[in-house]
mmCIF file of C-alpha atoms in Angstrom:
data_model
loop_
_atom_site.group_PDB
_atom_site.id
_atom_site.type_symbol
_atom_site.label_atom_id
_atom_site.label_comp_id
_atom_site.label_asym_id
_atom_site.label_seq_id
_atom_site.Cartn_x
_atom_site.Cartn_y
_atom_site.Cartn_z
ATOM 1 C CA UNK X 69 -15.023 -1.563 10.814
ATOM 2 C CA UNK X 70 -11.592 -1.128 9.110
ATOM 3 C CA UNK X 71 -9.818 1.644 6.808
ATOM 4 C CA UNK X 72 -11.574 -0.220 3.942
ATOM 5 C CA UNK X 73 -14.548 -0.113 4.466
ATOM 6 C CA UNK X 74 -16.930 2.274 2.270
ATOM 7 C CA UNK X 75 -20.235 4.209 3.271
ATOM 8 C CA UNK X 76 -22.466 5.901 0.503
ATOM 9 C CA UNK X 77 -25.778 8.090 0.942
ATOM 10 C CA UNK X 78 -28.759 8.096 -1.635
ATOM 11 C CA UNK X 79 -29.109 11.511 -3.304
ATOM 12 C CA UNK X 80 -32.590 11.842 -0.762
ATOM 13 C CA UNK X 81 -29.972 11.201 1.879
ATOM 14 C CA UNK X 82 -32.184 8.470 3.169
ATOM 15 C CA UNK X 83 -30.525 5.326 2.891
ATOM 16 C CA UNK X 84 -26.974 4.658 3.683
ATOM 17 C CA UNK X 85 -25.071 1.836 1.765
ATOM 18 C CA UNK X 86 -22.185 0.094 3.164
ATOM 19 C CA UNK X 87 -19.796 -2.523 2.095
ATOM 20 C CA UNK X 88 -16.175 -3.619 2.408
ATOM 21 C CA UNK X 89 -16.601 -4.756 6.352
ATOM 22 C CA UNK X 90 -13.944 -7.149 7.767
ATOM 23 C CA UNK X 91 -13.167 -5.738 11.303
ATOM 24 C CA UNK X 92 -15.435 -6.757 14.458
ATOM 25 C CA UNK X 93 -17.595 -4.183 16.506
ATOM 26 C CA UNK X 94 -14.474 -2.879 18.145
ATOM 27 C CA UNK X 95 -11.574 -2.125 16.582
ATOM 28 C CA UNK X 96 -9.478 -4.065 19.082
ATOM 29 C CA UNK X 97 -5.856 -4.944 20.203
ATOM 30 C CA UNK X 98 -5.876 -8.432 21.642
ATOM 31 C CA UNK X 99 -4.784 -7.754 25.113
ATOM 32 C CA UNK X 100 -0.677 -7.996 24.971
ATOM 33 C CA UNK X 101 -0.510 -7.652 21.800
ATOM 34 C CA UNK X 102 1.757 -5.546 19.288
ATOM 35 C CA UNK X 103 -0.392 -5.506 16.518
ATOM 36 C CA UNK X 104 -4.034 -5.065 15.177
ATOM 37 C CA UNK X 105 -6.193 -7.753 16.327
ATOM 38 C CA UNK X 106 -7.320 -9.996 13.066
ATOM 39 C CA UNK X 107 -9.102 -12.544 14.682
ATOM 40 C CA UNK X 108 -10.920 -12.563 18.350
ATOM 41 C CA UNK X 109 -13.954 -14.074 19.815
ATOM 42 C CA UNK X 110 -17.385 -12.217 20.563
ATOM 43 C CA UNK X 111 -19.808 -13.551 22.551
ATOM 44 C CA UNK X 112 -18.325 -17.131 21.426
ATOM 45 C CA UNK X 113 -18.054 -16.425 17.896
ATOM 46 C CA UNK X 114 -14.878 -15.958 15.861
ATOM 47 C CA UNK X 115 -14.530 -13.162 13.550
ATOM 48 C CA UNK X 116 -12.007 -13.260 11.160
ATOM 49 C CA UNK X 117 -11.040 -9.759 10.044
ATOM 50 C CA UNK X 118 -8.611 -10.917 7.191
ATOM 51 C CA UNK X 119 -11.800 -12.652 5.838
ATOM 52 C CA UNK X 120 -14.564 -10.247 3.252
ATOM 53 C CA UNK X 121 -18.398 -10.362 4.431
ATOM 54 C CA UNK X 122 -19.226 -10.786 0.423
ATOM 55 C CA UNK X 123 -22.172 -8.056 1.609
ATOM 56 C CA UNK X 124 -23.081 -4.929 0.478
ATOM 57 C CA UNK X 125 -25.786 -3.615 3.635
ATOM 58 C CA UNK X 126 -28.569 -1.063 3.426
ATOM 59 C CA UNK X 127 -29.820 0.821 6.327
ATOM 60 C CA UNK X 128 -32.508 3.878 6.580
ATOM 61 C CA UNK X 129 -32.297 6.133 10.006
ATOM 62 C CA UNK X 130 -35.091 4.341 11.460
ATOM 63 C CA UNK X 131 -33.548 0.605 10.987
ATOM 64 C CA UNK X 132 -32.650 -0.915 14.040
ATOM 65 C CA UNK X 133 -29.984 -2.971 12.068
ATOM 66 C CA UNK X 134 -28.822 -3.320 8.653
ATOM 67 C CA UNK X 135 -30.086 -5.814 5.821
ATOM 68 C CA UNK X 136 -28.199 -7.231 3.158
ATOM 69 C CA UNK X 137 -28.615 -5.562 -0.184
ATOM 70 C CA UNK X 138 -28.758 -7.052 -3.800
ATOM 71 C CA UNK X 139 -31.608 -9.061 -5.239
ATOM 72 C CA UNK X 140 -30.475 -12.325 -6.361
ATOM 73 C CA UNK X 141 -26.710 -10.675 -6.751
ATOM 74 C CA UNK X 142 -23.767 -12.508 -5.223
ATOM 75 C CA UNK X 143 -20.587 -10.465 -4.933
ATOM 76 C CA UNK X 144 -16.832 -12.308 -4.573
ATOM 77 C CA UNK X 145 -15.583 -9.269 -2.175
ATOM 78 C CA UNK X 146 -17.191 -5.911 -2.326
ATOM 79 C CA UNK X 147 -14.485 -3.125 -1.471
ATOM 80 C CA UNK X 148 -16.613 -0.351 -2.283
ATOM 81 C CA UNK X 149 -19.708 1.445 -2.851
ATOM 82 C CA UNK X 150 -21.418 4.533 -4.670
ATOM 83 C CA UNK X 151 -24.511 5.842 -5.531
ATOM 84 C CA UNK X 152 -25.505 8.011 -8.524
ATOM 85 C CA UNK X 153 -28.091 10.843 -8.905
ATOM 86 C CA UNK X 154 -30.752 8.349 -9.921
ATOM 87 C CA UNK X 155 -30.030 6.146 -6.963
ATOM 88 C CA UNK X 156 -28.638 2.935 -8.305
ATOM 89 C CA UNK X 157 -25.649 1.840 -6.274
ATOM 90 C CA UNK X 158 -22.548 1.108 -7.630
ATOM 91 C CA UNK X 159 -20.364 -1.966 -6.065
ATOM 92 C CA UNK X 160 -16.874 -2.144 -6.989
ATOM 93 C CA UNK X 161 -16.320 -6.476 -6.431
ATOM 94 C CA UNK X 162 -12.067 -6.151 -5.829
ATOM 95 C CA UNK X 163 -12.204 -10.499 -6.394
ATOM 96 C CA UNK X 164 -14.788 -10.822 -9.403
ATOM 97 C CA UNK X 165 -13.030 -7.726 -11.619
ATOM 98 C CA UNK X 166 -16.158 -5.823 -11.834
ATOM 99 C CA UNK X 167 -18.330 -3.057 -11.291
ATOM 100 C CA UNK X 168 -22.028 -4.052 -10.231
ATOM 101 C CA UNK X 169 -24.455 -1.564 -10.636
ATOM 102 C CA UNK X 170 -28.352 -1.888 -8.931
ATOM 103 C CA UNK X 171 -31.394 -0.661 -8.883
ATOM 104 C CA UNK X 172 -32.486 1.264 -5.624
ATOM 105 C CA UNK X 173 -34.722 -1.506 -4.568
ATOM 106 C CA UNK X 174 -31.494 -4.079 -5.108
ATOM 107 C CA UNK X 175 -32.561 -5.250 -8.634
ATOM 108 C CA UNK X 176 -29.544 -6.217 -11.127
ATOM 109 C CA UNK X 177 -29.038 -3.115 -13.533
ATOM 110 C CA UNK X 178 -25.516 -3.905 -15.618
ATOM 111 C CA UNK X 179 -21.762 -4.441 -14.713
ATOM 112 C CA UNK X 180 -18.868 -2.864 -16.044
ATOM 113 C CA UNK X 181 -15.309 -5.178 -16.294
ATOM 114 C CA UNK X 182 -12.594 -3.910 -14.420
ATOM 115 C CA UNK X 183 -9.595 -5.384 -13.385
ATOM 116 C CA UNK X 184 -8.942 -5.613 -9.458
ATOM 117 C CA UNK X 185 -11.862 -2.264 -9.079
ATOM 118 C CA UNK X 186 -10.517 -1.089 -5.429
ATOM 119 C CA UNK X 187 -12.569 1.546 -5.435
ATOM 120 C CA UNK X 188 -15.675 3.369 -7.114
ATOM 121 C CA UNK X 189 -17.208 6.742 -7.319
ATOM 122 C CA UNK X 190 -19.698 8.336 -9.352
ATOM 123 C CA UNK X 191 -19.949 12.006 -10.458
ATOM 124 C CA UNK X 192 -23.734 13.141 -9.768
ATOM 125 C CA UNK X 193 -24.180 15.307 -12.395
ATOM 126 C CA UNK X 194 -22.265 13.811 -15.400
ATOM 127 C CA UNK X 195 -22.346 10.141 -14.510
ATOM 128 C CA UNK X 196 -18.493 9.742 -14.557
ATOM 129 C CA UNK X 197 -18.032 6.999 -13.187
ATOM 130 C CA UNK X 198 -14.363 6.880 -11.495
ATOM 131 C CA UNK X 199 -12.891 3.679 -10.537
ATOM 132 C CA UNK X 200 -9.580 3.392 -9.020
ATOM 133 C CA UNK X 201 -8.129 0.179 -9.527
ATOM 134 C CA UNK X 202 -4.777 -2.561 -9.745
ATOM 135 C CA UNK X 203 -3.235 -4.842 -7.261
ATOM 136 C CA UNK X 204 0.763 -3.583 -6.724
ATOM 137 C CA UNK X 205 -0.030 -0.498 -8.465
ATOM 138 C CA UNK X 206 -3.171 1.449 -8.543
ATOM 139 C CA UNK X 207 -4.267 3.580 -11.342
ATOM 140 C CA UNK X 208 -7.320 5.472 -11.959
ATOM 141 C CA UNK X 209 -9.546 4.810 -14.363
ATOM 142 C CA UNK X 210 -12.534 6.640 -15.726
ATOM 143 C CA UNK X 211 -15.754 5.582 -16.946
ATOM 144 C CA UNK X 212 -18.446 6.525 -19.356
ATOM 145 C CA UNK X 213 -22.294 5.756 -17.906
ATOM 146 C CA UNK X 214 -22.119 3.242 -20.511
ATOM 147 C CA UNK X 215 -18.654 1.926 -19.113
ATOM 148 C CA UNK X 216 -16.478 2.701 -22.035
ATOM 149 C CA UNK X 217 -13.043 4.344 -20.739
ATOM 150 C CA UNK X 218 -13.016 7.971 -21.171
ATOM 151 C CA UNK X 219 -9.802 8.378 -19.690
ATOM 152 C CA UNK X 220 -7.028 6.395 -17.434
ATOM 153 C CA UNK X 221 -3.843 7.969 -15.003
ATOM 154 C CA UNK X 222 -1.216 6.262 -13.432
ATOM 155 C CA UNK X 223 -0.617 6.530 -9.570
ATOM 156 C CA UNK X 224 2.174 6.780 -7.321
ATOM 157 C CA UNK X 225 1.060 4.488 -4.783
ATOM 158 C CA UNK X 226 0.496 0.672 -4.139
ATOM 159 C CA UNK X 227 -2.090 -1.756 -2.780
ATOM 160 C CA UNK X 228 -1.493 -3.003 0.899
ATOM 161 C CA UNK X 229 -2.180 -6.578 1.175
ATOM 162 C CA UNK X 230 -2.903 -5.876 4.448
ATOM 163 C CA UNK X 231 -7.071 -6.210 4.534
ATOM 164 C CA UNK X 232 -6.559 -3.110 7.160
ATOM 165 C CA UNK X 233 -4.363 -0.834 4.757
ATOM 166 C CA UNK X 234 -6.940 -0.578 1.505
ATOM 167 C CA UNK X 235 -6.147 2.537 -0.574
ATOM 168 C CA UNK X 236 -9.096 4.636 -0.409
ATOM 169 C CA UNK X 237 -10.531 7.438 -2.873
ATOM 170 C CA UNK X 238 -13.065 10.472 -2.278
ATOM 171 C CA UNK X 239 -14.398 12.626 -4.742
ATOM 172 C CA UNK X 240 -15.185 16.419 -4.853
ATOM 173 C CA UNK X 241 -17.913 16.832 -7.874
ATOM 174 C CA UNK X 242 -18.920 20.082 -7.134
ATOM 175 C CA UNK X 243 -15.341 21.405 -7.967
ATOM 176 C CA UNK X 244 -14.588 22.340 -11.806
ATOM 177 C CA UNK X 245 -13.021 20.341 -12.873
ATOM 178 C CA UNK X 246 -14.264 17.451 -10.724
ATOM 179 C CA UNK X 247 -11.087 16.217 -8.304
ATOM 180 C CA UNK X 248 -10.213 13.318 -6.813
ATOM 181 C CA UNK X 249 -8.451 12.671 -3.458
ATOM 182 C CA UNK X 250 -6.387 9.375 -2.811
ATOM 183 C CA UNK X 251 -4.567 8.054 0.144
ATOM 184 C CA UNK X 252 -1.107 6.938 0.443
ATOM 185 C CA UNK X 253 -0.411 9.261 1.640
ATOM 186 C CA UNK X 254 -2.321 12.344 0.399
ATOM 187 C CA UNK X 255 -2.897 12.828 -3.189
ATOM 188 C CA UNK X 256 -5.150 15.370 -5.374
ATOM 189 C CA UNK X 257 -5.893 14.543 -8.862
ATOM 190 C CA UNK X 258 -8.033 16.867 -11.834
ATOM 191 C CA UNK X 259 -10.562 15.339 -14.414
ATOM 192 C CA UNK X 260 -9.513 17.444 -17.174
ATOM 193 C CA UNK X 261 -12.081 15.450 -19.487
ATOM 194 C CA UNK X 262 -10.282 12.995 -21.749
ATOM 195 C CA UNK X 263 -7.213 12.812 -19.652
ATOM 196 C CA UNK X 264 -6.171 13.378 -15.682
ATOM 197 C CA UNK X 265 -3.510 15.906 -14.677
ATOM 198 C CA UNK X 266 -0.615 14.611 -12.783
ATOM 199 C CA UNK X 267 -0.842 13.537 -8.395
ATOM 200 C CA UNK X 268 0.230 16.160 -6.520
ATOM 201 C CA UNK X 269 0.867 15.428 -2.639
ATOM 202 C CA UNK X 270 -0.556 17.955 -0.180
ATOM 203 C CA UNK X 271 0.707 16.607 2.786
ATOM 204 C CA UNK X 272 4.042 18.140 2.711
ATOM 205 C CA UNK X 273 1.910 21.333 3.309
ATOM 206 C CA UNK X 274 0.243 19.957 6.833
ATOM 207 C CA UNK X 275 1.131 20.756 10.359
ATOM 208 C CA UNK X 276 4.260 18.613 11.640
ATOM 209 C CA UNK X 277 4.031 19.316 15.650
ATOM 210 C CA UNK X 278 3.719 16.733 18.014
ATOM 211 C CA UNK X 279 1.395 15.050 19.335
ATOM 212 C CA UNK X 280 -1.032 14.844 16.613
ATOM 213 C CA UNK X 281 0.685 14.952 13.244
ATOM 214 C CA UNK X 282 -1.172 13.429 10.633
ATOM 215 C CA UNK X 283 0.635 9.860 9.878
ATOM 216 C CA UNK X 284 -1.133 7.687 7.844
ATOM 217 C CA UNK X 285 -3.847 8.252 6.017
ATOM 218 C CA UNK X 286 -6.738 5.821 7.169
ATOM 219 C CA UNK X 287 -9.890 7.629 6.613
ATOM 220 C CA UNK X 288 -11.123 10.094 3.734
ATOM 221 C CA UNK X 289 -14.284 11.923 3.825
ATOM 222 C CA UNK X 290 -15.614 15.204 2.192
ATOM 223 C CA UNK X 291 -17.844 17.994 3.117
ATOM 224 C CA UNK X 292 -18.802 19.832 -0.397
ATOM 225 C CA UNK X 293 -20.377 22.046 0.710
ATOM 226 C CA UNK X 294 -17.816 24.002 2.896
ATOM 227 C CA UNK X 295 -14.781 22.703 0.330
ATOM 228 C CA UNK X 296 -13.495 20.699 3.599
ATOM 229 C CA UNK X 297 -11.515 17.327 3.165
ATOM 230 C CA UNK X 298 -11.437 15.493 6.501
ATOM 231 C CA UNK X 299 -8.267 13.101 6.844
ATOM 232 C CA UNK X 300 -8.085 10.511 9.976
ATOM 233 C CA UNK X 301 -10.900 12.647 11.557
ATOM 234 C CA UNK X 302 -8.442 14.700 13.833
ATOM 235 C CA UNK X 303 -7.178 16.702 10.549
ATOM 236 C CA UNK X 304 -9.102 19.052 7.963
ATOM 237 C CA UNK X 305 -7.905 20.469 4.650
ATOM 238 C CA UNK X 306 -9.699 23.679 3.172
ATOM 239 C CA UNK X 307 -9.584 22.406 -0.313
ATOM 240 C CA UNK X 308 -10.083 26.422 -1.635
ATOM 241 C CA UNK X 309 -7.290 27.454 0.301
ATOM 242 C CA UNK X 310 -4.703 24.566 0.905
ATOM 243 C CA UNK X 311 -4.493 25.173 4.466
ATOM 244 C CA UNK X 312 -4.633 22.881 7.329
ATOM 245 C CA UNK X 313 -6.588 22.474 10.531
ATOM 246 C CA UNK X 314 -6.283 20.591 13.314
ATOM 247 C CA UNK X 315 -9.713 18.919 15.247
ATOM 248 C CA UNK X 316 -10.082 19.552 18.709
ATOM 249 C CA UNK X 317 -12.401 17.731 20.559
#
């Protein structure tokens, strides 16, 4: 898969969710080539990594492969997905302006209008829902359960046209106040309730040495629990302490 791509877990950590899949089973260089590799044939099929699936998938440990999800739901191009404590899923559709929202078994539950919804998260225990959003410039934007804007932030970063390069979002709701984490290349932003406090970069703060500085930021994910925000998987920021680790393997 690429950068863009999104993963979510039902609260019983059963289930995953996934959407926002372009790239083939490799992440491949064509052989000679400079750049990514956008199109390439597997076993005499063409994928074209520039083009959406239109999917949202659902798959439970046990699955031996993934099933599309969403009953009688089509989607323009899914870019995201979330789940809340009750276990509907949240799809943010980038092309269709909209946030879907299903039931756990896939049934239509509402949508929410949004223009160009990059990306969607949902706070478990207030049902914020967060929404980060725009085409050249990205803003985040948050939600009421019953979708009616509680509050809305401008941010200093853009939206790659490159399918490869989507801006990506993770969010810590077990802080207080709840934060937000954004690529492009690292920023932290507070829910202070009716408004957001200001971006702050945190990557002036990494490690520079070489090899392994941390570059751009592809990949966010966060472990709550231990306050730990993992960039490009080779890097981890204690989000308690603002200090920086590298990942040896």
């Amino acid at each position: 898969t690429d950068s863009g791509a999104s993963l979510a877990l039902s609260p019983d950590e059963k289930t995953l969710y996934a959407t926002g899949v372009r790239a083939c089973a490799h992440a491949a260089v064509k052989p000679g080539a400079v750049g990514a590799c956008f199109a390439c044939v597997h076993g005499g099929e063409t994928w074209d990594h520039t083009a959406p699936t239109r999917a949202v998938y659902r798959f439970r440990w046990g699955d031996a492969r993934a099933a599309a999800f969403g009953k009688d739901v089509s989607f323009q191009e899914p870019m995201s997905v979330a789940t809340d404590r009750d276990g509907n899923v949240y799809v943010a559709d980038l092309a269709d302006d909209r946030i879907v929202v299903l039931k756990p078994g896939g049934d239509f539950l509402k949508s929410f209008k949004v223009g160009k919804p990059q990306r969607v998260e949902v706070h478990k225990r207030t049902g914020a829902i967060y929404v980060l959003a725009g085409d050249k410039k990205l803003e985040i934007i948050k939600l009421a359960p019953d979708g009616t804007e509680a509050a809305r932030q401008a941010l200093p970063i853009g939206a790659s046209t490159i399918p490869i390069r989507r801006p990506i979002m993770a969010l810590d709701d077990s802080a207080e106040p709840a934060v937000l984490w954004f690529n492009g290349p690292l920023f932290r932003v507070e829910d202070r309730g009716q408004f957001f406090s200001a971006p702050v970069c945190v990557i002036p703060a990494a490690p520079r040495e070489e090899p392994g500085s941390i570059g751009a930021v592809m990949d966010l994910t966060l472990d709550r629990d231990r306050g730990l925000l993992y960039v490009n998987n080779y890097w981890r920021y204690d989000t308690a302490g603002g200090t920086w680790e590298k990942i040896k393997t």
